[in-house]
Short mmCIF file of C-alpha atoms in Angstrom, two decimals:
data_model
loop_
_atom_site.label_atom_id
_atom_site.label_comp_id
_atom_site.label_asym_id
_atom_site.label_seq_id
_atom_site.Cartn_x
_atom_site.Cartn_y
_atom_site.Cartn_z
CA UNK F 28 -2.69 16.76 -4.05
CA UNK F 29 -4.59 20.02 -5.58
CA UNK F 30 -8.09 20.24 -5.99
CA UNK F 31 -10.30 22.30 -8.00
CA UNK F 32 -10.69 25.20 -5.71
CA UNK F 33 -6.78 25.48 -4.72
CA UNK F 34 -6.92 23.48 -2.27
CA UNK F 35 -4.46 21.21 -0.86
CA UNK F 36 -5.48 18.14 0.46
CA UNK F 37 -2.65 16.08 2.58
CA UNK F 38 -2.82 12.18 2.30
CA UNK F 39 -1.82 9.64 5.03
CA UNK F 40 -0.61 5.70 3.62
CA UNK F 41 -2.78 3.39 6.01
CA UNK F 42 -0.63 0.46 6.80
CA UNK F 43 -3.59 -1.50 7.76
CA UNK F 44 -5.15 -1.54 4.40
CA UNK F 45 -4.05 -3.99 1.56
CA UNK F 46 -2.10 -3.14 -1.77
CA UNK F 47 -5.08 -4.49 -4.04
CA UNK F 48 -8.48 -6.29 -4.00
CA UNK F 49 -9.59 -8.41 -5.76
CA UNK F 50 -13.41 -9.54 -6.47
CA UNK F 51 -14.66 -12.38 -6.41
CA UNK F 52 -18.23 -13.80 -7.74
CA UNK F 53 -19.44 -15.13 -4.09
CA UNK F 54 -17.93 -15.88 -0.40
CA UNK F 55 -14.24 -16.89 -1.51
CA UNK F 56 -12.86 -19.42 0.48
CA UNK F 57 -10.20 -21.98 -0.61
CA UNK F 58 -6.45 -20.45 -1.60
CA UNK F 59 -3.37 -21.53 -3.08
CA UNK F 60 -0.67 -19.90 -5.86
CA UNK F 61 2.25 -21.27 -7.87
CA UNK F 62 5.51 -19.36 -7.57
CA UNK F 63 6.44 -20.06 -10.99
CA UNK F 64 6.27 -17.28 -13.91
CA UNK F 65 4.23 -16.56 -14.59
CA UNK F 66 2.71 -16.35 -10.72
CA UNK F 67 -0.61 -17.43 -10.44
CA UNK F 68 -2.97 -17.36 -7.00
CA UNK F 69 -5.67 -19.69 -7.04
CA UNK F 70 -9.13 -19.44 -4.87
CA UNK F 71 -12.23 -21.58 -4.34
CA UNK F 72 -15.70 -20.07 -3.67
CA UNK F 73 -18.86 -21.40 -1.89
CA UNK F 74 -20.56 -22.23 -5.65
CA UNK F 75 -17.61 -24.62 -6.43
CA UNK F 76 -15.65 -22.22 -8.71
CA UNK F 77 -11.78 -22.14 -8.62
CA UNK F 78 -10.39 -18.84 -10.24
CA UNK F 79 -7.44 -18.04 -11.65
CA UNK F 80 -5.72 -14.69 -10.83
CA UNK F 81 -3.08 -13.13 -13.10
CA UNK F 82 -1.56 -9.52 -11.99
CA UNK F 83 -1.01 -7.44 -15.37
CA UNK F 84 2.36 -6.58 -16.58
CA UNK F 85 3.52 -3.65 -15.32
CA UNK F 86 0.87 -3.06 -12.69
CA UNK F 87 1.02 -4.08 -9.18
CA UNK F 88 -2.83 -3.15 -8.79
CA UNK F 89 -5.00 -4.84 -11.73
CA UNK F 90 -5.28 -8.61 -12.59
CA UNK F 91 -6.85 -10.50 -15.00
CA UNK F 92 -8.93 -13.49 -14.04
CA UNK F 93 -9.95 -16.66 -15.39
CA UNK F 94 -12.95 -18.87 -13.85
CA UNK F 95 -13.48 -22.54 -13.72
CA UNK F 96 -16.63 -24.44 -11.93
CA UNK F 97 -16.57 -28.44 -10.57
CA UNK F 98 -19.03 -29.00 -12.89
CA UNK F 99 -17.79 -27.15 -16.42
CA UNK F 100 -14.37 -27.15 -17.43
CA UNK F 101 -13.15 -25.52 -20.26
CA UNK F 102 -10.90 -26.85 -22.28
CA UNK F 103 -9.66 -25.17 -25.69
CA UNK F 104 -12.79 -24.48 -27.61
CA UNK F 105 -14.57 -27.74 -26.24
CA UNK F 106 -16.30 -27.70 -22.99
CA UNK F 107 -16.53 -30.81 -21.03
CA UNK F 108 -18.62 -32.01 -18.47
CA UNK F 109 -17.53 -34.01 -15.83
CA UNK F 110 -20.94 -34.87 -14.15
CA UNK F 111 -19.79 -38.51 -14.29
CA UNK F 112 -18.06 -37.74 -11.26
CA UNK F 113 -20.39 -36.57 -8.83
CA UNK F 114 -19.91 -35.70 -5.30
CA UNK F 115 -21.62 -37.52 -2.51
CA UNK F 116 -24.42 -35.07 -2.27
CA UNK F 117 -24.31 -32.01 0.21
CA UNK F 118 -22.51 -28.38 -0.49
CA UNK F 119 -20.65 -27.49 -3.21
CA UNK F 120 -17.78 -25.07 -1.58
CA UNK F 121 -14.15 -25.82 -2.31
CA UNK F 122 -12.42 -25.68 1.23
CA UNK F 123 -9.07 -26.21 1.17
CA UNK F 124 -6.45 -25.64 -1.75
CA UNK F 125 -3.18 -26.29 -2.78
CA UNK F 126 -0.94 -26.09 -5.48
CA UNK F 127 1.97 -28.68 -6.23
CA UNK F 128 4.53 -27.33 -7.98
CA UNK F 129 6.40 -30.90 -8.98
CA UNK F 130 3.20 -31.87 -10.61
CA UNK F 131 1.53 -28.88 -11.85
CA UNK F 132 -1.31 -30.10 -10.23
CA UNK F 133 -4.25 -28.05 -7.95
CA UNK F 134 -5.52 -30.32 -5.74
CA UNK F 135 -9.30 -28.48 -4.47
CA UNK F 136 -10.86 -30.02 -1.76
CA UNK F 137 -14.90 -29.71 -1.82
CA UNK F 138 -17.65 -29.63 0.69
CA UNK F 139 -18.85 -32.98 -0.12
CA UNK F 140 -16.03 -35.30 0.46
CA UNK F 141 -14.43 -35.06 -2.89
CA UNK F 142 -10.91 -33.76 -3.96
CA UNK F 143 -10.42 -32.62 -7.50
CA UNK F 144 -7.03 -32.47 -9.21
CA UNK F 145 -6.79 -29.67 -11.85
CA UNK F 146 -4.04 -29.68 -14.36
CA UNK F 147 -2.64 -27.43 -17.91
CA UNK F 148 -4.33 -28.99 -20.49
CA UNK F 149 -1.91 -31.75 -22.18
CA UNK F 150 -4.74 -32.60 -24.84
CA UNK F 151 -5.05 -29.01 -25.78
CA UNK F 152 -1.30 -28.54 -25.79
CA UNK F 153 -1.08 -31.09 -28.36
CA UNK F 154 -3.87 -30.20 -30.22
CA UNK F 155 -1.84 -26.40 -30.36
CA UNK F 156 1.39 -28.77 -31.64
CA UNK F 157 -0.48 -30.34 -34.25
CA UNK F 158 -2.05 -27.10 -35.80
CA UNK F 159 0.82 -25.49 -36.07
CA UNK F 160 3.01 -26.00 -38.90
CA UNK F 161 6.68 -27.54 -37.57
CA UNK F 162 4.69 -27.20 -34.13
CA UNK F 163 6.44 -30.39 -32.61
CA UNK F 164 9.89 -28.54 -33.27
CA UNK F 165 8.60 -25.05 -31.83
CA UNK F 166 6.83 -26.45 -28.88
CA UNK F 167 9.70 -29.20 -27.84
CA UNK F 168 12.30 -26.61 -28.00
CA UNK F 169 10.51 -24.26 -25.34
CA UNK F 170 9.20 -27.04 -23.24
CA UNK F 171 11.13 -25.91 -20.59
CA UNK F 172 9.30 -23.07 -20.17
CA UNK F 173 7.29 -22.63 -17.58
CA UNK F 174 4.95 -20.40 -19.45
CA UNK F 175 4.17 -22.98 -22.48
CA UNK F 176 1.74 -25.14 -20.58
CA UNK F 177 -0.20 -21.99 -19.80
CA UNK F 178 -1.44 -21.21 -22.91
CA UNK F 179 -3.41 -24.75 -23.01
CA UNK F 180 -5.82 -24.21 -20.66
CA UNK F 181 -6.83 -25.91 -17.10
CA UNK F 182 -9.12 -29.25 -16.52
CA UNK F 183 -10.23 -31.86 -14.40
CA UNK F 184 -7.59 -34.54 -14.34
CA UNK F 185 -8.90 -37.13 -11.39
CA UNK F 186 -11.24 -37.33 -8.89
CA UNK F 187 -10.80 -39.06 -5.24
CA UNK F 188 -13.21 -39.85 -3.44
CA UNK F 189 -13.46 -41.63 -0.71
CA UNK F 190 -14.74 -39.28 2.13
CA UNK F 191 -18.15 -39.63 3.41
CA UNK F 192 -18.45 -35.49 4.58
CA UNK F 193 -16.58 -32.59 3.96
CA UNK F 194 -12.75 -32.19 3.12
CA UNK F 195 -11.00 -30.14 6.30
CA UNK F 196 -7.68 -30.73 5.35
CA UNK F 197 -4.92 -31.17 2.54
CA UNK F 198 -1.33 -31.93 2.90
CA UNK F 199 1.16 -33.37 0.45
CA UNK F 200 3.94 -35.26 0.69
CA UNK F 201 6.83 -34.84 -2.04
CA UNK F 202 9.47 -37.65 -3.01
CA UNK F 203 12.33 -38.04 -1.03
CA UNK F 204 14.65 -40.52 0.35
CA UNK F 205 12.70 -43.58 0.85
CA UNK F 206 9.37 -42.34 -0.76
CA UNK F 207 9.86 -42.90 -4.48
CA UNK F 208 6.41 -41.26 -4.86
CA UNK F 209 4.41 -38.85 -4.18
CA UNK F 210 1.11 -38.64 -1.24
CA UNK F 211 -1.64 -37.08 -0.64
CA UNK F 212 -3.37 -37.07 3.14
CA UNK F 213 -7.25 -35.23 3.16
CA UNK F 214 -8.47 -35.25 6.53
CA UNK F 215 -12.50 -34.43 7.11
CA UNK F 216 -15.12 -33.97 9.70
CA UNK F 217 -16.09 -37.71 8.98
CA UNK F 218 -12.89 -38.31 11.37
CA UNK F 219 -10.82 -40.21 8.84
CA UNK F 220 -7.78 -39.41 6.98
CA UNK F 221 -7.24 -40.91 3.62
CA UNK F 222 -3.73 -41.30 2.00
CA UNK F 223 -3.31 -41.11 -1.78
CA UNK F 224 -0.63 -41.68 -4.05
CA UNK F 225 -0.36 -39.37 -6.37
CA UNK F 226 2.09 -40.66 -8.97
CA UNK F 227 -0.55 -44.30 -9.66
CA UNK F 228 -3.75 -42.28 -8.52
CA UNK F 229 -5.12 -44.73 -6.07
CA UNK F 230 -6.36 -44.61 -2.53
CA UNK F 231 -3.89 -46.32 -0.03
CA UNK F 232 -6.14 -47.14 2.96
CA UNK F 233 -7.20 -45.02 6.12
CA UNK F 234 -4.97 -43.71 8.63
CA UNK F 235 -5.34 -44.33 12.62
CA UNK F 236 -7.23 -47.27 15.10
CA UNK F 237 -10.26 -49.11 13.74
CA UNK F 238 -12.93 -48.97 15.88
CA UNK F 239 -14.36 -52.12 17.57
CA UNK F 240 -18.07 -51.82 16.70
CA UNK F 241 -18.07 -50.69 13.51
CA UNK F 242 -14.63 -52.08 12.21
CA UNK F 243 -14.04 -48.70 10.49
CA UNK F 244 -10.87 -46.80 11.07
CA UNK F 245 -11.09 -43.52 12.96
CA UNK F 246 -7.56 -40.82 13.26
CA UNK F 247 -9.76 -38.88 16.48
CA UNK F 248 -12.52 -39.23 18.57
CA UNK F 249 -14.14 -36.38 16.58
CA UNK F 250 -14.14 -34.39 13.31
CA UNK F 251 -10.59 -33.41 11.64
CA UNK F 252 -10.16 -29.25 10.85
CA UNK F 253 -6.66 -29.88 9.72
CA UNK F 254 -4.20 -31.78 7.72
CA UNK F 255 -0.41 -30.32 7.56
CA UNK F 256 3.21 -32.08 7.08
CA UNK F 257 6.60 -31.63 8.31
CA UNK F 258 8.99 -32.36 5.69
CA UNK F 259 11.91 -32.26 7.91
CA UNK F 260 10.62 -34.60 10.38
CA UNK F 261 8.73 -37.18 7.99
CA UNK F 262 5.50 -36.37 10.49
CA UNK F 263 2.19 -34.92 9.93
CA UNK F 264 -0.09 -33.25 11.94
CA UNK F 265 -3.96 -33.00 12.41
CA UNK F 266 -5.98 -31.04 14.70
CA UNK F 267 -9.65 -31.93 16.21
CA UNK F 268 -12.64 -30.85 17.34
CA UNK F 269 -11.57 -32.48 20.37
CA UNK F 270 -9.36 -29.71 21.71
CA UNK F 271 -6.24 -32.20 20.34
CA UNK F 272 -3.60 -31.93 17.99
CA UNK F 273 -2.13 -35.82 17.15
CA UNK F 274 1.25 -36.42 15.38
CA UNK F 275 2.01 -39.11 13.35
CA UNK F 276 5.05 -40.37 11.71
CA UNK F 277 4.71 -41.07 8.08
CA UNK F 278 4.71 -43.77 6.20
CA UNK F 279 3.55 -44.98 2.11
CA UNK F 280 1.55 -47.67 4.39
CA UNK F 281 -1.60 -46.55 5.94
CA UNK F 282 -1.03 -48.80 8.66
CA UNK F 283 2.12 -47.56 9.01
CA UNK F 284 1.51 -44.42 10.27
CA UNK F 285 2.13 -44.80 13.99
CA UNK F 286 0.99 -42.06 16.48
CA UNK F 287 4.02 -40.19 18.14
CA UNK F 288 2.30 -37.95 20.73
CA UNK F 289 -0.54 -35.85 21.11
CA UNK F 290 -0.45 -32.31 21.87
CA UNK F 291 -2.53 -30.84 24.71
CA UNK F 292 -3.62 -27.20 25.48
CA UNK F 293 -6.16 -25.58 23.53
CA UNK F 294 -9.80 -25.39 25.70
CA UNK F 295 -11.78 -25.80 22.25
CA UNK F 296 -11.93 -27.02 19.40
CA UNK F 297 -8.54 -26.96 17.52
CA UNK F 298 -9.78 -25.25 13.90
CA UNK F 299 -5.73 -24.98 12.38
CA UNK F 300 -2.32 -26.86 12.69
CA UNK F 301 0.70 -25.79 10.32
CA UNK F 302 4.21 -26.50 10.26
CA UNK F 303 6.76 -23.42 10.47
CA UNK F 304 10.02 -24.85 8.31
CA UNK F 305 11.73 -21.57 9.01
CA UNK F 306 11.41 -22.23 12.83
CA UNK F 307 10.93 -25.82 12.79
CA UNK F 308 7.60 -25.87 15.49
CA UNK F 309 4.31 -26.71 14.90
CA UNK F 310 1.06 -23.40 15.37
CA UNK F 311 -1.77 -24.05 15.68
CA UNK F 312 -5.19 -22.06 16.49
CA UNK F 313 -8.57 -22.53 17.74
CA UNK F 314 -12.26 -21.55 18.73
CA UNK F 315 -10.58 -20.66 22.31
CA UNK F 316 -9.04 -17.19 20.97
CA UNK F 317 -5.44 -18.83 21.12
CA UNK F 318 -2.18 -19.32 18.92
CA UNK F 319 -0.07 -21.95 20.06
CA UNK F 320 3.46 -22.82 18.85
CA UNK F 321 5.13 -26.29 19.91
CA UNK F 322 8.87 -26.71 19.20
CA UNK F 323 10.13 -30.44 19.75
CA UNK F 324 13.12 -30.42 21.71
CA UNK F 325 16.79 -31.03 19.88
CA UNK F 326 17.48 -34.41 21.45
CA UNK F 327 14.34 -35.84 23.39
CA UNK F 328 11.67 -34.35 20.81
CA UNK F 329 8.15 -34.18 22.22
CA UNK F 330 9.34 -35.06 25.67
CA UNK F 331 11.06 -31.59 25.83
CA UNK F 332 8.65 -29.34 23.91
CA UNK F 333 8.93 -25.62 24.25
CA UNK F 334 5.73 -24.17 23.89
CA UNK F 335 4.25 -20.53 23.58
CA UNK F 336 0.64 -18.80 23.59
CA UNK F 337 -1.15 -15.36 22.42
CA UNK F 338 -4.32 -14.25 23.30
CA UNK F 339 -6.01 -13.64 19.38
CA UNK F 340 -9.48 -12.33 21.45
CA UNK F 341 -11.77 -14.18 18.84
CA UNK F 342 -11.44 -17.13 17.08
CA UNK F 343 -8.81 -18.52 14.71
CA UNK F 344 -10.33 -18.78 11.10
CA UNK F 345 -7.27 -18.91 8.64
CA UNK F 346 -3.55 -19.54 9.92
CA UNK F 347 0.06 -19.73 7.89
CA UNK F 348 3.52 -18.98 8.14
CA UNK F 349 6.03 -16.13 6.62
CA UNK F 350 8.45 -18.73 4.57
CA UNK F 351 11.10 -15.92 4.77
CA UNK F 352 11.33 -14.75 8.37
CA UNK F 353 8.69 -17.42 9.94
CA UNK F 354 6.36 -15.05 11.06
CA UNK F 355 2.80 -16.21 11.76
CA UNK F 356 -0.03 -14.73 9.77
CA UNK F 357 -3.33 -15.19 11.35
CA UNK F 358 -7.27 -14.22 9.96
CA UNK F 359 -9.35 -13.18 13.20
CA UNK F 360 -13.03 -12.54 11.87
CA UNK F 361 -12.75 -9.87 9.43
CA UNK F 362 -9.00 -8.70 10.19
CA UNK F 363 -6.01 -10.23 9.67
CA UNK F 364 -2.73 -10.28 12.06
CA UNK F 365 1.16 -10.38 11.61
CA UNK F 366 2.95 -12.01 14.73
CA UNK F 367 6.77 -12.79 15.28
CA UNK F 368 6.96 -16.35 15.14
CA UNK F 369 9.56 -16.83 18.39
CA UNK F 370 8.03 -14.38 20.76
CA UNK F 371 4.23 -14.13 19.58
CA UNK F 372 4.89 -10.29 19.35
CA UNK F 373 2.10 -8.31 17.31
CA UNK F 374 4.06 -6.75 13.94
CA UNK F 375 1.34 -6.16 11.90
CA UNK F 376 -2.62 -5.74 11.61
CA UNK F 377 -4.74 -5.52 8.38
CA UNK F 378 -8.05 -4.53 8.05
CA UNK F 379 -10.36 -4.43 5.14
CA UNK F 380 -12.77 -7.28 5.10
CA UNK F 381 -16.44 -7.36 6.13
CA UNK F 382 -16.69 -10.72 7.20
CA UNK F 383 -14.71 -13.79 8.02
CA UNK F 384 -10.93 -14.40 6.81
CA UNK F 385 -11.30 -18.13 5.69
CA UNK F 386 -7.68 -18.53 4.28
CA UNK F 387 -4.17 -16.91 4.67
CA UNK F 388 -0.68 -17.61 2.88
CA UNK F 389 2.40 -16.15 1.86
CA UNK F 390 3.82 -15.34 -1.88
CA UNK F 391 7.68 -14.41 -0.82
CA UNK F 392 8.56 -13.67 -4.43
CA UNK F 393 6.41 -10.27 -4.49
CA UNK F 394 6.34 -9.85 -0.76
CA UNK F 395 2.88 -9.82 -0.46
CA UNK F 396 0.31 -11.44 2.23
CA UNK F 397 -3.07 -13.02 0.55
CA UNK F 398 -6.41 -13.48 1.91
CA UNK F 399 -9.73 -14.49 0.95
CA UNK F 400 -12.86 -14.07 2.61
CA UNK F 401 -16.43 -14.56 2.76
CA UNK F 402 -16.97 -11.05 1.92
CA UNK F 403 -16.18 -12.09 -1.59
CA UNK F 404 -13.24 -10.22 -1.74
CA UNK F 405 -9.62 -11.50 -1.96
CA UNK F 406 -7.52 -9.33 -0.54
CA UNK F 407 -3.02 -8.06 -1.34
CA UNK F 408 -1.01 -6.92 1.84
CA UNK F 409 2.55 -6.25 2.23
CA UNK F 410 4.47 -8.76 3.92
CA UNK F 411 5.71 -7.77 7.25
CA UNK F 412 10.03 -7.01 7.22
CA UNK F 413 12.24 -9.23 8.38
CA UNK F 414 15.50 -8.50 11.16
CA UNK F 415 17.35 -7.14 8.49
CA UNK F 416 14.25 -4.27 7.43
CA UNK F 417 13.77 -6.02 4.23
CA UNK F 418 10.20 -7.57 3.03
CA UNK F 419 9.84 -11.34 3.14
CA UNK F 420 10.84 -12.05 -0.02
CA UNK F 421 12.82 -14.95 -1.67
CA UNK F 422 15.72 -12.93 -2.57
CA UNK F 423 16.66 -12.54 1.39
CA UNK F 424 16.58 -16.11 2.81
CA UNK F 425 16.66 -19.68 1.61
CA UNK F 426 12.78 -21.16 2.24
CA UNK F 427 10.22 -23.58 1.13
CA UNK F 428 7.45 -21.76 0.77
CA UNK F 429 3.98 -23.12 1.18
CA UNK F 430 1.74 -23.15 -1.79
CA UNK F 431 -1.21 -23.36 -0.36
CA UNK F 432 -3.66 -23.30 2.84
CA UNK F 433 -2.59 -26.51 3.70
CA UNK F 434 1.18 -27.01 2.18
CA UNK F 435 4.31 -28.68 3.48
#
């Protein structure tokens, strides 16, 4: 570039810094986007609000936002309260998000033991039909679009409740084979896990041993961080406060649910668990500065797991996978780090944030990383390449990406 006074001034592309950031209105926290056009990224702040982010047409740097809170929603011109459904007292931050695509349904997990599911407005979508002349013909004949529920709006759909502290952990569980619906697990610090169906919207019953004094059923001997499923093995995983990780096989019976094994390593408190597809292993991360991968063996499964460990120096506070090239994105305090799923090997590092990286995830259709943070910011990286020196992006591998901080 040329200044004023003739000069020319030489600039360098930092690596390290993000594409874009975004701003939120306090500490951001929860994440989750849907891949479908248009893309939309999701995030849940410490005062309960979910926003909706929108990049413009046209530019990869500006997008338009739209904001929601637990206790106004907004739906067409009429805003509704939904103060009939209160939590069970105590904070009001969302912590864990995701989006499912099959449903077009958010599911935001909150502080105080609730989970809200946000939908497109059907009642405002008909309204639009009925107020515009021949507007059952135009809207039926573009109802394959994904773009025509968006201009209706977002609401509260349902409520489930049935957690006594705050929601750690979200992890759903799609149709397939013998499941003719769909499930929800939430696992939270009380040290239960609830499972959900999603189709009839009713609770299902607790997951794990009940306890002989109190008769109530516990999944660990202390509070649940996380919740994640492995579609390919009909198992899901939770981590503890009690330096475990337990896996379960799944079942649409709560009682069902047996324990397969329990995996052993970490010297603290186990904050993450996640399932890589693309590598077919569980990660997980924790208060002891570690990243852990555990791939079941091919014929004897947890009796022959391979297992692998990096030193992170600080604490685990956010932890996904690359759905291209299986890479494992990890938030360390205010930075966030790229490592090569097989070996552990360091391929990227991205700084920005001011304070702690709360959530990570993946958008392979724009090759981009996204964080949020309790800085308030939210922030755009490039996705690391894959073997071939192309970005993680959908156009270079088969994958099934997650679509949130806790997908499957």
């Amino acid at each position: 570039g040329i200044n004023a006074e003739y000069g020319v001034m030489v600039w360098k592309y930092n690596w390290c810094a993000p594409v874009t950031t975004l701003q939120a209105k306090s500490a951001a926290e929860g994440l989750a986007f849907t891949g479908k056009s248009p893309i939309l990224i999701f995030t849940g702040d410490s005062e309960g609000r979910v926003t909706i982010w929108e990049q413009l047409q046209l530019n990869n740097f500006m997008y338009s936002s739209d904001t929601f809170s637990l206790q106004d929603v907004v739906s067409g011109d009429k805003k509704r309260t939904i103060l009939s459904c209160p939590g069970n007292g105590g904070g009001r931050s969302i912590t864990k998000m995701i989006f499912i695509e099959q449903l077009d349904i958010l599911v935001a997990a909150n502080e105080d033991g609730s989970v809200y599911l946000w939908g497109f407005d059907d009642q405002a979508l008909d309204e639009l039909r009925d107020s515009v002349p021949g507007g059952s013909e135009v809207l039926q004949s573009i109802s394959d679009d994904p773009v025509t529920n968006r201009v209706a709006g977002f609401t509260c759909k349902q409520v489930f409740r049935e957690h006594s502290h705050s929601i750690t952990g979200v992890a759903y569980i799609p149709p397939s084979g013998m499941l003719e619906s769909g499930y929800l697990l939430t696992g939270s610090t009380d040290r239960t896990i609830g499972l959900w169906d999603m189709h009839e919207g009713g609770f299902l019953g607790y997951i794990g041993n009940r306890d002989s004094e109190t008769e109530a059923i516990y999944a660990s001997s202390d509070a649940i961080t996380d919740v994640a499923y492995s579609d390919s093995r009909s198992e899901f995983a939770y981590s503890s406060t009690d330096k475990l990780i337990y896996i379960r096989a799944f079942s649409s019976t709560a009682a069902n649910c047996t324990l397969k094994h329990v995996l052993q390593g970490h010297e603290s408190e186990v904050s993450h668990v996640i399932w890589n597809d693309v590598l077919s292993m569980w990660v997980s991360g924790g208060d002891d500065c570690t990243v852990r991968t555990w791939k079941p063996g091919p014929s004897n499964g947890y009796l022959d797991v391979t297992t692998n460990t990096v030193d992170t120096q600080c604490p685990v506070t956010a932890l996904a996978a690359d759905t291209v090239n299986g890479a494992i994105l990890v938030g360390l305090q205010d930075a966030a780090r790229v490592y090569e799923g097989e070996t552990l090997k360091p391929l990227q590092h991205h700084t920005g944030h001011t304070d702690s990286v709360r959530a990570i995830l993946h958008i392979p259709e724009r090759s981009h990383y996204i964080t949020t943070s309790w800085d308030g910011t939210i922030s755009i990286w490039n996705a690391a390449k894959n073997n071939n020196g192309h970005h993680s992006n959908g156009n270079h591998a088969n994958s099934n990406h997650s679509n949130g901080t806790n997908g499957h």
